[in-house]
Coordinates of C-alpha atoms and ligand atoms in Angstrom, one line a residue:
Chain F
X1 CA -43.9 -8.1 -6.0
X2 CA -43.6 -6.1 -9.2
X3 CA -44.7 -2.9 -7.3
X4 CA -42.4 -3.5 -4.4
X5 CA -39.5 -4.0 -6.8
X6 CA -40.4 -0.8 -8.7
X7 CA -40.6 1.1 -5.5
X8 CA -37.3 -0.3 -4.5
X9 CA -35.7 0.8 -7.8
X10 CA -37.2 4.2 -7.4
X11 CA -35.6 4.6 -4.0
X12 CA -32.4 3.1 -5.2
X13 CA -32.0 5.7 -7.9
X14 CA -32.6 8.5 -5.4
X15 CA -29.9 6.9 -3.3
X16 CA -27.7 6.5 -6.3
X17 CA -28.0 10.2 -7.1
X18 CA -27.2 11.1 -3.5
X19 CA -24.1 8.9 -3.6
X20 CA -23.0 10.3 -7.0
X21 CA -23.1 13.7 -5.4
X22 CA -21.3 12.7 -2.3
X23 CA -18.5 10.9 -4.1
X24 CA -15.4 12.4 -5.7
X25 CA -14.9 12.1 -9.4
X26 CA -12.4 9.6 -10.9
X27 CA -8.9 10.3 -9.6
X28 CA -9.9 13.0 -7.1
X29 CA -9.7 10.8 -4.0
X30 CA -6.0 9.9 -4.6
X31 CA -4.8 13.5 -4.6
X32 CA -4.9 13.8 -0.8
X33 CA -2.1 11.2 -0.6
X34 CA 0.2 14.3 -1.0
X35 CA -2.2 17.3 -1.0
X36 CA -3.3 17.4 2.7
X37 CA -7.0 17.0 3.2
X38 CA -6.6 18.1 6.8
X39 CA -5.2 21.5 7.9
X40 CA -3.4 19.5 10.7
X41 CA -0.8 18.1 8.4
X42 CA 2.3 20.3 7.9
X43 CA 3.3 20.3 4.2
X44 CA 4.7 22.5 1.6
X45 CA 2.3 20.9 -0.8
X46 CA -0.8 23.0 -1.5
X47 CA -4.2 22.0 0.0
X48 CA -6.7 21.7 -2.8
X49 CA -9.9 22.1 -0.9
X50 CA -11.4 25.5 -1.6
X51 CA -8.9 26.5 -4.3
X52 CA -10.1 28.4 -7.4
X53 CA -11.5 26.0 -9.9
X54 CA -9.9 27.7 -12.9
X55 CA -6.6 27.9 -11.2
X56 CA -6.6 24.1 -10.6
X57 CA -7.5 23.5 -14.3
X58 CA -4.8 25.8 -15.5
X59 CA -2.1 24.2 -13.3
X60 CA -3.1 20.7 -14.4
X61 CA -3.1 21.7 -18.0
X62 CA 0.3 23.4 -17.7
X63 CA 1.8 20.4 -15.8
X64 CA 0.4 18.1 -18.5
X65 CA 1.8 20.3 -21.4
X66 CA 5.2 20.5 -19.6
X67 CA 5.0 24.3 -19.4
X68 CA 5.0 24.3 -15.6
X69 CA 7.8 22.6 -13.7
X70 CA 6.9 20.1 -11.1
X71 CA 8.6 17.3 -9.3
X72 CA 5.8 14.6 -9.7
X73 CA 2.8 16.6 -11.0
X74 CA 4.2 16.8 -14.5
X75 CA 4.2 13.0 -14.6
X76 CA 0.8 12.6 -12.9
X77 CA -1.2 15.3 -14.9
X78 CA -0.4 13.4 -18.1
X79 CA -2.7 10.6 -16.8
X80 CA -5.9 12.8 -16.9
X81 CA -8.2 14.1 -19.7
X82 CA -9.5 17.6 -19.9
X83 CA -12.9 16.3 -18.7
X84 CA -11.4 14.6 -15.7
X85 CA -9.4 17.7 -14.8
X86 CA -12.5 19.8 -14.9
X87 CA -14.4 17.4 -12.7
X88 CA -11.6 17.2 -10.1
X89 CA -11.2 20.9 -10.1
X90 CA -14.9 21.5 -9.5
X91 CA -14.9 18.9 -6.7
X92 CA -12.1 20.5 -4.8
X93 CA -13.2 24.1 -5.5
X94 CA -16.6 23.2 -3.8
X95 CA -14.9 22.0 -0.6
X96 CA -13.9 24.0 2.4
Chain Y
X1 CA -16.0 -20.5 3.6
X2 CA -13.6 -23.2 4.6
X3 CA -10.8 -23.6 2.1
X4 CA -10.2 -26.8 0.2
X5 CA -13.0 -27.2 -2.3
X6 CA -13.7 -25.3 -5.5
X7 CA -14.2 -21.6 -5.0
X8 CA -17.7 -20.9 -3.8
X9 CA -20.1 -19.5 -6.3
X10 CA -23.7 -19.4 -5.6
X11 CA -26.3 -19.9 -8.2
X12 CA -28.5 -17.0 -9.0
X13 CA -31.4 -18.7 -7.4
X14 CA -29.5 -19.3 -4.2
X15 CA -28.4 -15.7 -4.2
X16 CA -32.0 -14.5 -4.5
X17 CA -32.9 -16.8 -1.6
X18 CA -30.2 -15.2 0.5
X19 CA -31.6 -11.9 -0.3
X20 CA -28.3 -10.8 -1.9
X21 CA -30.0 -9.3 -4.9
X22 CA -27.6 -6.4 -5.8
X23 CA -24.1 -6.9 -6.9
X24 CA -24.5 -10.6 -7.6
X25 CA -24.8 -9.7 -11.2
X26 CA -24.7 -6.3 -12.8
X27 CA -27.9 -7.1 -14.6
X28 CA -29.7 -7.2 -11.3
X29 CA -28.4 -3.8 -10.0
X30 CA -29.4 -1.3 -8.9
X31 CA -31.4 -2.6 -5.9
X32 CA -30.2 -2.0 -2.4
X33 CA -28.8 -5.2 -1.0
X34 CA -29.5 -4.2 2.6
X35 CA -32.9 -4.3 4.3
X36 CA -34.7 -1.0 4.1
X37 CA -33.8 1.1 7.2
X38 CA -31.1 -1.2 8.5
X39 CA -27.6 0.4 8.6
X40 CA -25.3 -1.4 6.2
X41 CA -22.6 -3.3 8.0
X42 CA -19.0 -3.2 6.7
X43 CA -16.2 -5.1 8.5
X44 CA -12.7 -4.2 7.6
X45 CA -9.9 -6.5 8.7
X46 CA -6.5 -4.9 9.1
X47 CA -5.8 -1.4 10.4
X48 CA -2.8 -0.6 8.2
X49 CA -2.6 2.0 5.4
X50 CA -5.3 0.2 3.3
X51 CA -7.7 -0.9 6.0
X52 CA -7.7 2.2 8.2
X53 CA -8.0 4.4 5.1
X54 CA -11.0 2.4 3.9
X55 CA -12.8 2.3 7.2
X56 CA -12.4 6.1 7.5
X57 CA -13.4 6.9 4.0
X58 CA -16.6 4.8 4.4
X59 CA -17.6 6.3 7.7
X60 CA -16.8 9.9 6.6
X61 CA -18.9 9.6 3.4
X62 CA -21.6 7.5 5.0
X63 CA -22.0 8.3 8.7
X64 CA -25.0 5.9 8.7
X65 CA -22.9 2.8 7.9
X66 CA -21.9 0.6 10.8
X67 CA -18.1 0.2 10.2
X68 CA -16.0 -2.2 12.3
X69 CA -12.2 -2.3 12.1
X70 CA -10.5 -5.5 13.2
X71 CA -6.9 -5.0 14.3
X72 CA -5.0 -6.7 17.2
X73 CA -2.3 -4.1 17.7
X74 CA -3.0 -1.0 19.9
X75 CA -0.5 1.0 17.8
X76 CA 0.4 0.8 14.1
X77 CA 4.1 0.9 13.2
X78 CA 4.6 2.2 9.7
X79 CA 7.1 0.8 7.3
X80 CA 7.7 3.9 5.1
X81 CA 10.7 5.8 6.6
X82 CA 11.6 2.7 8.7
X83 CA 14.8 2.5 6.6
X84 CA 15.7 5.9 8.1
X85 CA 15.2 4.3 11.6
X86 CA 17.6 1.5 10.6
X87 CA 20.2 4.0 9.6
X88 CA 20.0 5.6 13.0
X89 CA 18.5 8.9 11.8
X90 CA 15.0 8.6 13.2
X91 CA 13.3 7.0 16.2
X92 CA 10.8 4.2 15.9
X93 CA 8.3 6.3 17.8
X94 CA 8.0 8.6 14.8
X95 CA 6.6 5.6 12.9
X96 CA 3.9 4.8 15.4
X97 CA 0.2 5.8 15.4
X98 CA -2.7 4.9 17.6
X99 CA -6.3 4.3 16.6
X100 CA -7.8 6.9 18.9
X101 CA -8.9 9.3 16.1
X102 CA -10.3 6.4 14.1
X103 CA -12.4 5.4 17.1
X104 CA -13.5 9.0 17.5
X105 CA -14.9 8.9 13.9
X106 CA -17.5 6.4 15.2
X107 CA -15.7 3.3 13.8
X108 CA -16.0 0.3 16.1
X109 CA -12.6 -1.1 16.9
X110 CA -12.4 -4.9 17.4
X111 CA -8.9 -5.2 19.0
X112 CA -8.3 -8.8 18.1
X113 CA -7.3 -11.0 15.2
X114 CA -9.7 -12.2 12.5
X115 CA -9.3 -16.0 12.3
X116 CA -11.9 -17.2 9.8
X117 CA -14.4 -16.0 7.3
X118 CA -17.7 -17.7 6.5
X119 CA -18.5 -16.3 3.1
X120 CA -21.9 -18.0 2.9
X121 CA -23.2 -16.9 6.3
X122 CA -21.3 -13.6 5.8
X123 CA -19.6 -13.6 9.2
X124 CA -16.0 -13.1 10.4
X125 CA -14.8 -15.1 13.3
X126 CA -12.5 -13.3 15.8
X127 CA -9.8 -14.7 18.0
X128 CA -11.8 -13.6 21.1
X129 CA -14.6 -15.9 20.1
X130 CA -17.0 -13.2 18.7
X131 CA -18.6 -13.4 15.2
X132 CA -19.2 -10.3 13.2
X133 CA -21.9 -10.3 10.6
X134 CA -21.3 -8.2 7.5
X135 CA -23.0 -7.0 4.3
X136 CA -19.6 -6.3 2.8
X137 CA -16.2 -7.4 4.0
X138 CA -12.9 -5.7 3.3
X139 CA -9.7 -7.6 3.8
X140 CA -6.6 -5.5 4.2
X141 CA -4.1 -7.8 6.0
X142 CA -0.9 -6.7 4.3
X143 CA 1.8 -9.4 3.9
X144 CA 2.9 -12.5 5.6
X145 CA 6.4 -13.9 5.2
X146 CA 6.6 -17.3 3.3
X147 CA 8.6 -19.0 6.0
X148 CA 10.7 -21.8 4.6
X149 CA 10.3 -20.7 0.9
X150 CA 13.9 -19.6 1.1
X151 CA 15.4 -22.8 2.6
X152 CA 16.7 -22.2 6.1
X153 CA 14.7 -19.0 6.6
X154 CA 12.1 -20.0 9.2
X155 CA 10.7 -17.9 12.0
X156 CA 13.6 -18.3 14.5
X157 CA 16.0 -17.4 11.7
X158 CA 14.6 -13.9 11.7
X159 CA 16.1 -13.2 15.1
X160 CA 19.6 -13.9 13.6
X161 CA 19.1 -12.5 10.1
X162 CA 16.3 -9.9 10.5
X163 CA 14.0 -9.2 7.6
X164 CA 12.7 -5.9 9.0
X165 CA 10.0 -6.0 6.3
X166 CA 7.3 -5.5 8.9
X167 CA 8.2 -2.5 11.0
X168 CA 8.7 -2.7 14.7
X169 CA 11.1 -5.0 16.8
X170 CA 12.6 -6.3 13.5
X171 CA 13.5 -2.7 12.5
X172 CA 15.3 -2.1 15.8
X173 CA 17.1 -5.5 15.7
X174 CA 18.6 -4.7 12.3
X175 CA 19.6 -1.2 13.6
X176 CA 21.2 -2.7 16.7
X177 CA 23.2 -5.2 14.7
X178 CA 24.6 -2.5 12.5
X179 CA 25.5 -0.4 15.6
X180 CA 27.2 -3.4 17.2
X181 CA 29.3 -4.1 14.1
X182 CA 33.0 -3.0 14.1
X183 CA 34.3 -0.7 11.4
X184 CA 35.4 -2.8 8.5
X185 CA 32.5 -5.3 8.7
X186 CA 30.5 -6.8 5.9
X187 CA 26.8 -6.2 5.6
X188 CA 24.7 -8.2 3.1
X189 CA 21.1 -7.5 2.0
X190 CA 19.2 -10.3 0.2
X191 CA 16.5 -8.9 -2.1
X192 CA 13.6 -11.2 -3.3
X193 CA 12.1 -11.9 -6.7
X194 CA 8.9 -10.0 -7.7
X195 CA 6.3 -9.5 -6.5
X196 CA 6.9 -8.2 -3.0
X197 CA 6.0 -5.2 -0.7
X198 CA 7.6 -1.9 -1.7
X199 CA 9.6 -2.6 -4.9
X200 CA 12.2 0.2 -4.3
X201 CA 12.4 -0.6 -0.6
X202 CA 15.5 -2.9 -0.6
X203 CA 17.4 -0.3 -2.6
X204 CA 16.4 2.6 -0.4
X205 CA 17.5 0.5 2.5
X206 CA 20.8 -0.3 0.9
X207 CA 21.3 3.4 0.2
X208 CA 20.6 4.5 3.8
X209 CA 22.7 1.7 5.3
X210 CA 25.5 2.8 3.0
X211 CA 25.0 6.3 4.2
X212 CA 25.4 5.0 7.8
X213 CA 28.5 3.1 7.0
X214 CA 30.1 6.0 5.1
X215 CA 29.5 8.4 8.0
X216 CA 30.1 6.0 10.9
X217 CA 32.1 2.9 9.7
X218 CA 33.8 3.9 6.4
X219 CA 36.0 0.8 6.1
X220 CA 32.9 -1.4 5.9
X221 CA 31.3 -2.9 2.9
X222 CA 27.7 -3.5 1.8
X223 CA 26.7 -6.2 -0.8
X224 CA 23.1 -6.5 -2.2
X225 CA 22.5 -10.1 -3.4
X226 CA 19.5 -9.8 -5.7
X227 CA 17.2 -12.5 -7.1
X228 CA 16.4 -10.1 -10.0
X229 CA 18.3 -8.5 -12.8
X230 CA 16.4 -5.3 -12.7
X231 CA 14.6 -3.2 -10.1
X232 CA 12.5 -0.1 -9.5
X233 CA 14.2 3.3 -10.2
X234 CA 17.4 1.3 -11.0
X235 CA 19.1 3.9 -13.1
X236 CA 18.5 6.6 -10.5
X237 CA 19.7 4.4 -7.7
X238 CA 22.8 3.3 -9.4
X239 CA 23.7 6.8 -10.6
X240 CA 23.4 8.0 -7.0
X241 CA 25.4 5.1 -5.6
X242 CA 28.3 5.8 -8.0
X243 CA 28.2 9.4 -6.8
X244 CA 27.7 8.9 -3.1
X245 CA 29.0 5.4 -2.2
X246 CA 31.7 4.4 -4.6
X247 CA 33.5 1.2 -3.5
X248 CA 31.2 0.8 -0.5
X249 CA 28.0 -0.6 -2.1
X250 CA 28.0 -3.5 -4.5
X251 CA 24.9 -4.8 -6.2
X252 CA 25.0 -8.4 -7.5
X253 CA 22.2 -9.2 -9.9
X254 CA 20.7 -12.7 -10.5
X255 CA 22.8 -13.1 -13.7
X256 CA 26.0 -12.6 -11.7
X257 CA 25.1 -15.0 -8.9
X258 CA 22.9 -12.8 -6.8
X259 CA 20.2 -15.3 -6.1
X260 CA 20.3 -16.6 -2.5
X261 CA 19.3 -20.2 -2.6
X262 CA 19.5 -21.0 1.1
X263 CA 20.6 -19.5 4.5
X264 CA 22.3 -20.9 7.5
X265 CA 21.2 -18.7 10.5
X266 CA 23.5 -20.3 13.0
X267 CA 26.5 -18.9 11.2
X268 CA 24.7 -16.0 9.4
X269 CA 25.6 -17.6 6.1
X270 CA 23.9 -16.8 2.7
X271 CA 24.4 -19.4 0.0
X272 CA 24.2 -18.6 -3.7
X273 CA 24.9 -20.7 -6.8
X274 CA 28.2 -19.0 -7.0
X275 CA 29.4 -19.1 -3.4
X276 CA 28.9 -18.4 0.3
X277 CA 28.8 -15.1 2.1
X278 CA 29.3 -14.8 5.8
X279 CA 28.6 -11.2 6.8
X280 CA 28.6 -9.6 10.2
X281 CA 25.0 -8.4 9.5
X282 CA 22.6 -10.2 7.2
X283 CA 19.3 -8.6 6.2
X284 CA 17.2 -11.2 4.5
X285 CA 14.1 -9.8 2.7
X286 CA 12.3 -13.1 2.1
X287 CA 9.5 -14.1 -0.3
X288 CA 6.1 -12.9 0.8
X289 CA 2.4 -13.6 0.3
X290 CA -0.9 -12.0 1.3
X291 CA -1.7 -12.0 5.0
X292 CA -2.9 -15.4 6.3
X293 CA -6.6 -14.4 6.6
X294 CA -6.8 -14.0 2.8
X295 CA -5.9 -17.7 2.4
X296 CA -8.3 -18.7 5.1
X297 CA -11.1 -16.7 3.5
X298 CA -10.4 -18.3 0.2
X299 CA -9.6 -15.1 -1.6
X300 CA -5.9 -15.9 -2.3
X301 CA -5.0 -17.8 -5.5
X302 CA -2.1 -20.2 -5.9
X303 CA 0.4 -17.3 -6.2
X304 CA -0.5 -16.4 -2.6
X305 CA -2.0 -13.1 -3.6
X306 CA -5.6 -12.0 -4.2
X307 CA -7.1 -11.5 -7.6
X308 CA -9.6 -8.6 -7.6
X309 CA -12.0 -6.7 -9.8
X310 CA -10.2 -3.4 -10.6
X311 CA -13.4 -1.3 -10.3
X312 CA -14.6 -2.5 -6.9
X313 CA -11.6 -4.4 -5.5
X314 CA -14.1 -7.2 -4.9
X315 CA -12.4 -10.6 -4.9
X316 CA -12.6 -12.6 -8.1
X317 CA -13.0 -15.8 -5.9
X318 CA -15.6 -14.8 -3.3
X319 CA -18.5 -12.5 -3.6
X320 CA -18.9 -9.6 -1.1
X321 CA -15.3 -9.8 0.0
X322 CA -13.0 -7.0 -1.2
X323 CA -9.2 -7.1 -0.9
X324 CA -7.0 -3.9 -0.9
X325 CA -3.4 -3.0 -0.2
X326 CA -0.4 -5.3 -0.4
X327 CA -2.5 -8.4 -0.3
X328 CA -4.3 -7.6 -3.6
X329 CA -3.1 -8.4 -7.2
X330 CA -3.4 -4.8 -8.4
X331 CA -1.9 -5.1 -11.8
X332 CA 0.6 -2.4 -12.6
X333 CA 0.2 -0.8 -9.1
X334 CA 3.1 -1.5 -6.8
X335 CA 2.6 -2.7 -3.2
X336 CA 3.0 0.7 -1.5
X337 CA 1.4 2.6 1.2
X338 CA 0.4 5.3 -1.3
X339 CA -1.3 2.7 -3.5
X340 CA -2.9 1.0 -0.5
X341 CA -4.5 4.4 0.5
X342 CA -5.6 5.1 -3.1
X343 CA -7.1 1.7 -3.5
X344 CA -8.8 2.0 -0.1
X345 CA -10.7 5.1 -1.1
X346 CA -11.7 3.6 -4.4
X347 CA -12.9 0.5 -2.7
X348 CA -14.8 2.5 -0.1
X349 CA -16.6 4.4 -2.8
X350 CA -17.5 1.2 -4.6
X351 CA -18.7 -0.6 -1.5
X352 CA -20.9 2.4 -0.6
X353 CA -22.4 2.3 -4.0
X354 CA -23.0 -1.4 -3.9
X355 CA -24.7 -1.1 -0.5
X356 CA -26.9 1.7 -1.6
X357 CA -28.0 0.1 -4.9
X358 CA -25.9 2.2 -7.2
X359 CA -23.4 1.1 -9.8
X360 CA -19.8 1.6 -9.0
X361 CA -18.1 4.2 -11.3
X362 CA -14.9 3.5 -13.2
X363 CA -12.0 4.8 -11.0
X364 CA -8.6 6.3 -11.7
X365 CA -5.9 5.6 -9.1
X366 CA -2.5 7.2 -8.4
X367 CA 0.7 6.1 -6.9
X368 CA 3.7 8.1 -5.9
X369 CA 6.7 6.5 -4.1
X370 CA 9.6 8.5 -2.8
X371 CA 12.9 6.8 -1.9
X372 CA 15.8 8.4 0.0
X373 CA 19.2 7.6 -1.4
X374 CA 20.7 9.9 1.3
X375 CA 18.8 11.9 3.9
X376 CA 18.9 15.0 1.6
X377 CA 18.7 13.1 -1.7
X378 CA 15.2 11.9 -2.8
X379 CA 14.0 10.2 -6.0
X380 CA 10.4 9.2 -6.9
X381 CA 8.3 7.1 -9.2
X382 CA 4.7 8.0 -10.0
X383 CA 1.9 6.3 -11.9
X384 CA -1.7 6.7 -12.9
X385 CA -3.8 3.6 -13.3
X386 CA -7.2 2.6 -14.7
X387 CA -9.1 -0.6 -15.2
X388 CA -8.8 -2.2 -18.7
X389 CA -11.8 -3.9 -20.4
X390 CA -10.0 -7.2 -19.7
X391 CA -10.3 -6.5 -15.9
X392 CA -6.7 -5.5 -15.2
X393 CA -5.4 -2.4 -13.5
X394 CA -3.0 -0.9 -16.0
X395 CA -0.8 2.2 -16.4
X396 CA -2.5 5.1 -18.2
X397 CA -0.2 5.3 -21.2
X398 CA 2.0 8.4 -21.3
X399 CA 1.7 9.2 -17.6
X400 CA 3.9 8.4 -14.7
X401 CA 7.6 7.5 -14.6
X402 CA 10.6 8.3 -12.5
X403 CA 12.5 11.5 -11.5
X404 CA 14.7 12.9 -14.3
X405 CA 18.1 11.2 -14.5
X406 CA 19.9 14.5 -15.0
X407 CA 18.9 16.9 -12.3
X408 CA 20.7 19.3 -10.0
X409 CA 21.1 18.4 -6.4
X410 CA 18.5 21.0 -5.5
X411 CA 15.9 18.9 -7.2
X412 CA 17.0 15.8 -5.2
X413 CA 16.9 17.8 -2.0
X414 CA 13.4 19.1 -2.8
X415 CA 12.2 15.5 -3.4
X416 CA 13.7 14.5 0.0
X417 CA 11.6 17.3 1.6
X418 CA 8.5 16.2 -0.3
X419 CA 9.1 12.6 0.8
X420 CA 9.0 13.7 4.4
X421 CA 5.9 15.8 3.8
X422 CA 4.2 12.9 2.1
X423 CA 4.7 10.8 5.2
X424 CA 3.1 13.4 7.4
X425 CA 0.2 14.0 5.1
X426 CA -0.7 10.4 4.5
X427 CA -0.3 9.4 8.2
X428 CA -2.5 12.3 9.2
X429 CA -5.2 11.3 6.7
X430 CA -5.1 7.6 7.8
X431 CA -4.5 7.9 11.6
X432 CA -4.6 11.6 12.5
Ligands
FAD501 C1 11.2 -0.9 4.4 C2 9.9 -0.4 3.8 C3 9.8 0.8 3.3 C4 8.6 1.3 2.7 N1 8.5 2.5 2.2 C5 7.4 2.9 1.6 C6 7.3 4.3 1.1 O1 8.2 5.1 1.2 N2 6.2 4.6 0.5 C7 5.1 3.8 0.3 O2 4.1 4.2 -0.2 N3 5.2 2.5 0.8 C8 6.3 2.1 1.4 N4 6.4 0.8 1.9 C9 5.2 -0.2 1.7 C10 4.1 0.0 2.7 O3 4.6 -0.2 4.0 C11 3.1 -1.1 2.4 O4 2.8 -1.1 1.0 C12 1.8 -0.8 3.2 O5 2.0 -0.9 4.5 C13 0.6 -1.7 2.7 O6 -0.5 -1.4 3.5 P1 -1.5 -2.6 3.9 O7 -2.6 -1.9 4.7 O8 -1.8 -3.4 2.8 O9 -0.6 -3.5 4.9 P2 -0.1 -3.0 6.4 O10 0.2 -1.6 6.4 O11 1.0 -4.0 6.7 O12 -1.4 -3.3 7.4 C14 -1.9 -4.6 7.6 C15 -2.5 -4.6 8.9 O13 -3.4 -5.7 9.0 C16 -3.3 -6.3 10.3 N5 -3.8 -7.7 10.2 C17 -3.2 -8.7 9.4 N6 -3.9 -9.8 9.6 C18 -4.9 -9.5 10.4 C19 -6.0 -10.3 10.9 N7 -6.1 -11.6 10.6 N8 -6.9 -9.7 11.8 C20 -6.7 -8.4 12.1 N9 -5.8 -7.6 11.6 C21 -4.9 -8.2 10.8 C22 -1.9 -6.1 10.7 O14 -1.7 -6.1 12.1 C23 -1.6 -4.7 10.1 O15 -1.8 -3.7 11.0 C24 7.5 0.3 2.6 C25 7.7 -0.9 3.1 C26 8.8 -1.3 3.7 C27 8.9 -2.7 4.2

């Protein structure tokens, strides 16, 4: 029983690592409400997938600081820490 | 489980007996809760913004999962932008989406209604007689009208005084009534107390009906009878009304006698403490609750809505049942399509982790709701949300808020364009 459980836990942590990799960081999934995930949606709002990581970070910081004008992003960026912004930027930069 | 008794909670020993090891208690995680090798089964009830988003997110991130979406309607009719249909500026077909692409993702569609949930046996009963077993159940039934909660407003009353709060035939009925009205007629909208689907919705509707009257029937008048003294984006709406619809649109708050206490459908009469209104067109937006299946499953509390854990959206009343979208009590998040989609993706990630033996991570959610005050005049409200240690979904302090109150018309026009783009983007993600 103990060995079975230990084996199960071992498998589970491998699975957990895979899931952690496959899943977007906090906040990232919500972006595609406005920033199209699909190239099929016609929108003036920029698609984030594949954008330069540093460019996303810069834009978010400027929106947050109020030095870049936006319609809603100035209000939304204020809800994210530097760490969260870095993680979201890395996540989208790695997509195609 | 069948409703009536105390909320079902299994003892730890019973849980172990059922093999439901993970997720019952954080102390027991992480151990996969599904037999080794078997594909985890997720059933999602309701193919609206919340349910369809969740089914897709699950299936896309975990192609191995067996995901079934239960939805009786062959096409979904979206509420966002349905106020534009009522104003005669958009066709209902622009609101309608099929489930073809969702089926093409490998999601099994059960084209029927879910009628009961057995939380102990972990099965959902369908109207066609089938029973679907699940490892995790997601309920996303949207709203039901509380028929009779406003005295006189029962189901037949809706064909005289449409609510148009679930899009489709009701939307077209309200539009036809406005079209049939002579110039100089009176239109009344009754707006409900909180909480209800789409907090700015009644005021967007008032704006767009006012736009219709101004351009087509300028001697007419619109009164909004409100059960509240304050509403979403109020300052922006009222500023725009003064500019665009002076003398045409009147808002009567609770404190000035706005609360409708009963209706008489035969004569289209709305009764308030202060008097009686007998308009040519009466749009009654009635009190609401979570869709019926939530109550049947035992996940709705006495408020009629469903308390949830803000990290996983798992019901606080029943294990392994998650509730998302309008049906959920999501703290500071409004009942919107944007919020439903954001919650759906958070819930999908949590469900996937629970089913693979991982611990759900703390999410951050976003909402952005646009309202049109005129076809080329948009305003918005945005928010960022996170779970609190007390188990609530709260606003992230310092973030969010409404469009600036002083802004050139070009900004309002830009927000109208962005509103339209939002609808295309989200409906492509959910149904396209
Ligand atoms: C006039 C109006 C304007 C709006 N404008 C906006 C807007 O601009 N932006 C915005 O973000 N939101 C807007 N909303 C709000 C938005 O429509 C809702 O918040 C959103 O639809 C909620 O999604 P949901 O999935 O919870 O419910 P729904 O979208 O209503 O989906 C519920 C689905 O569940 C199905 N269902 C119910 N019970 C069962 C059962 N027992 N078995 C199987 N299926 C079942 C139903 O058939 C339905 O398809 C508006 C709403 C209205 C009324």
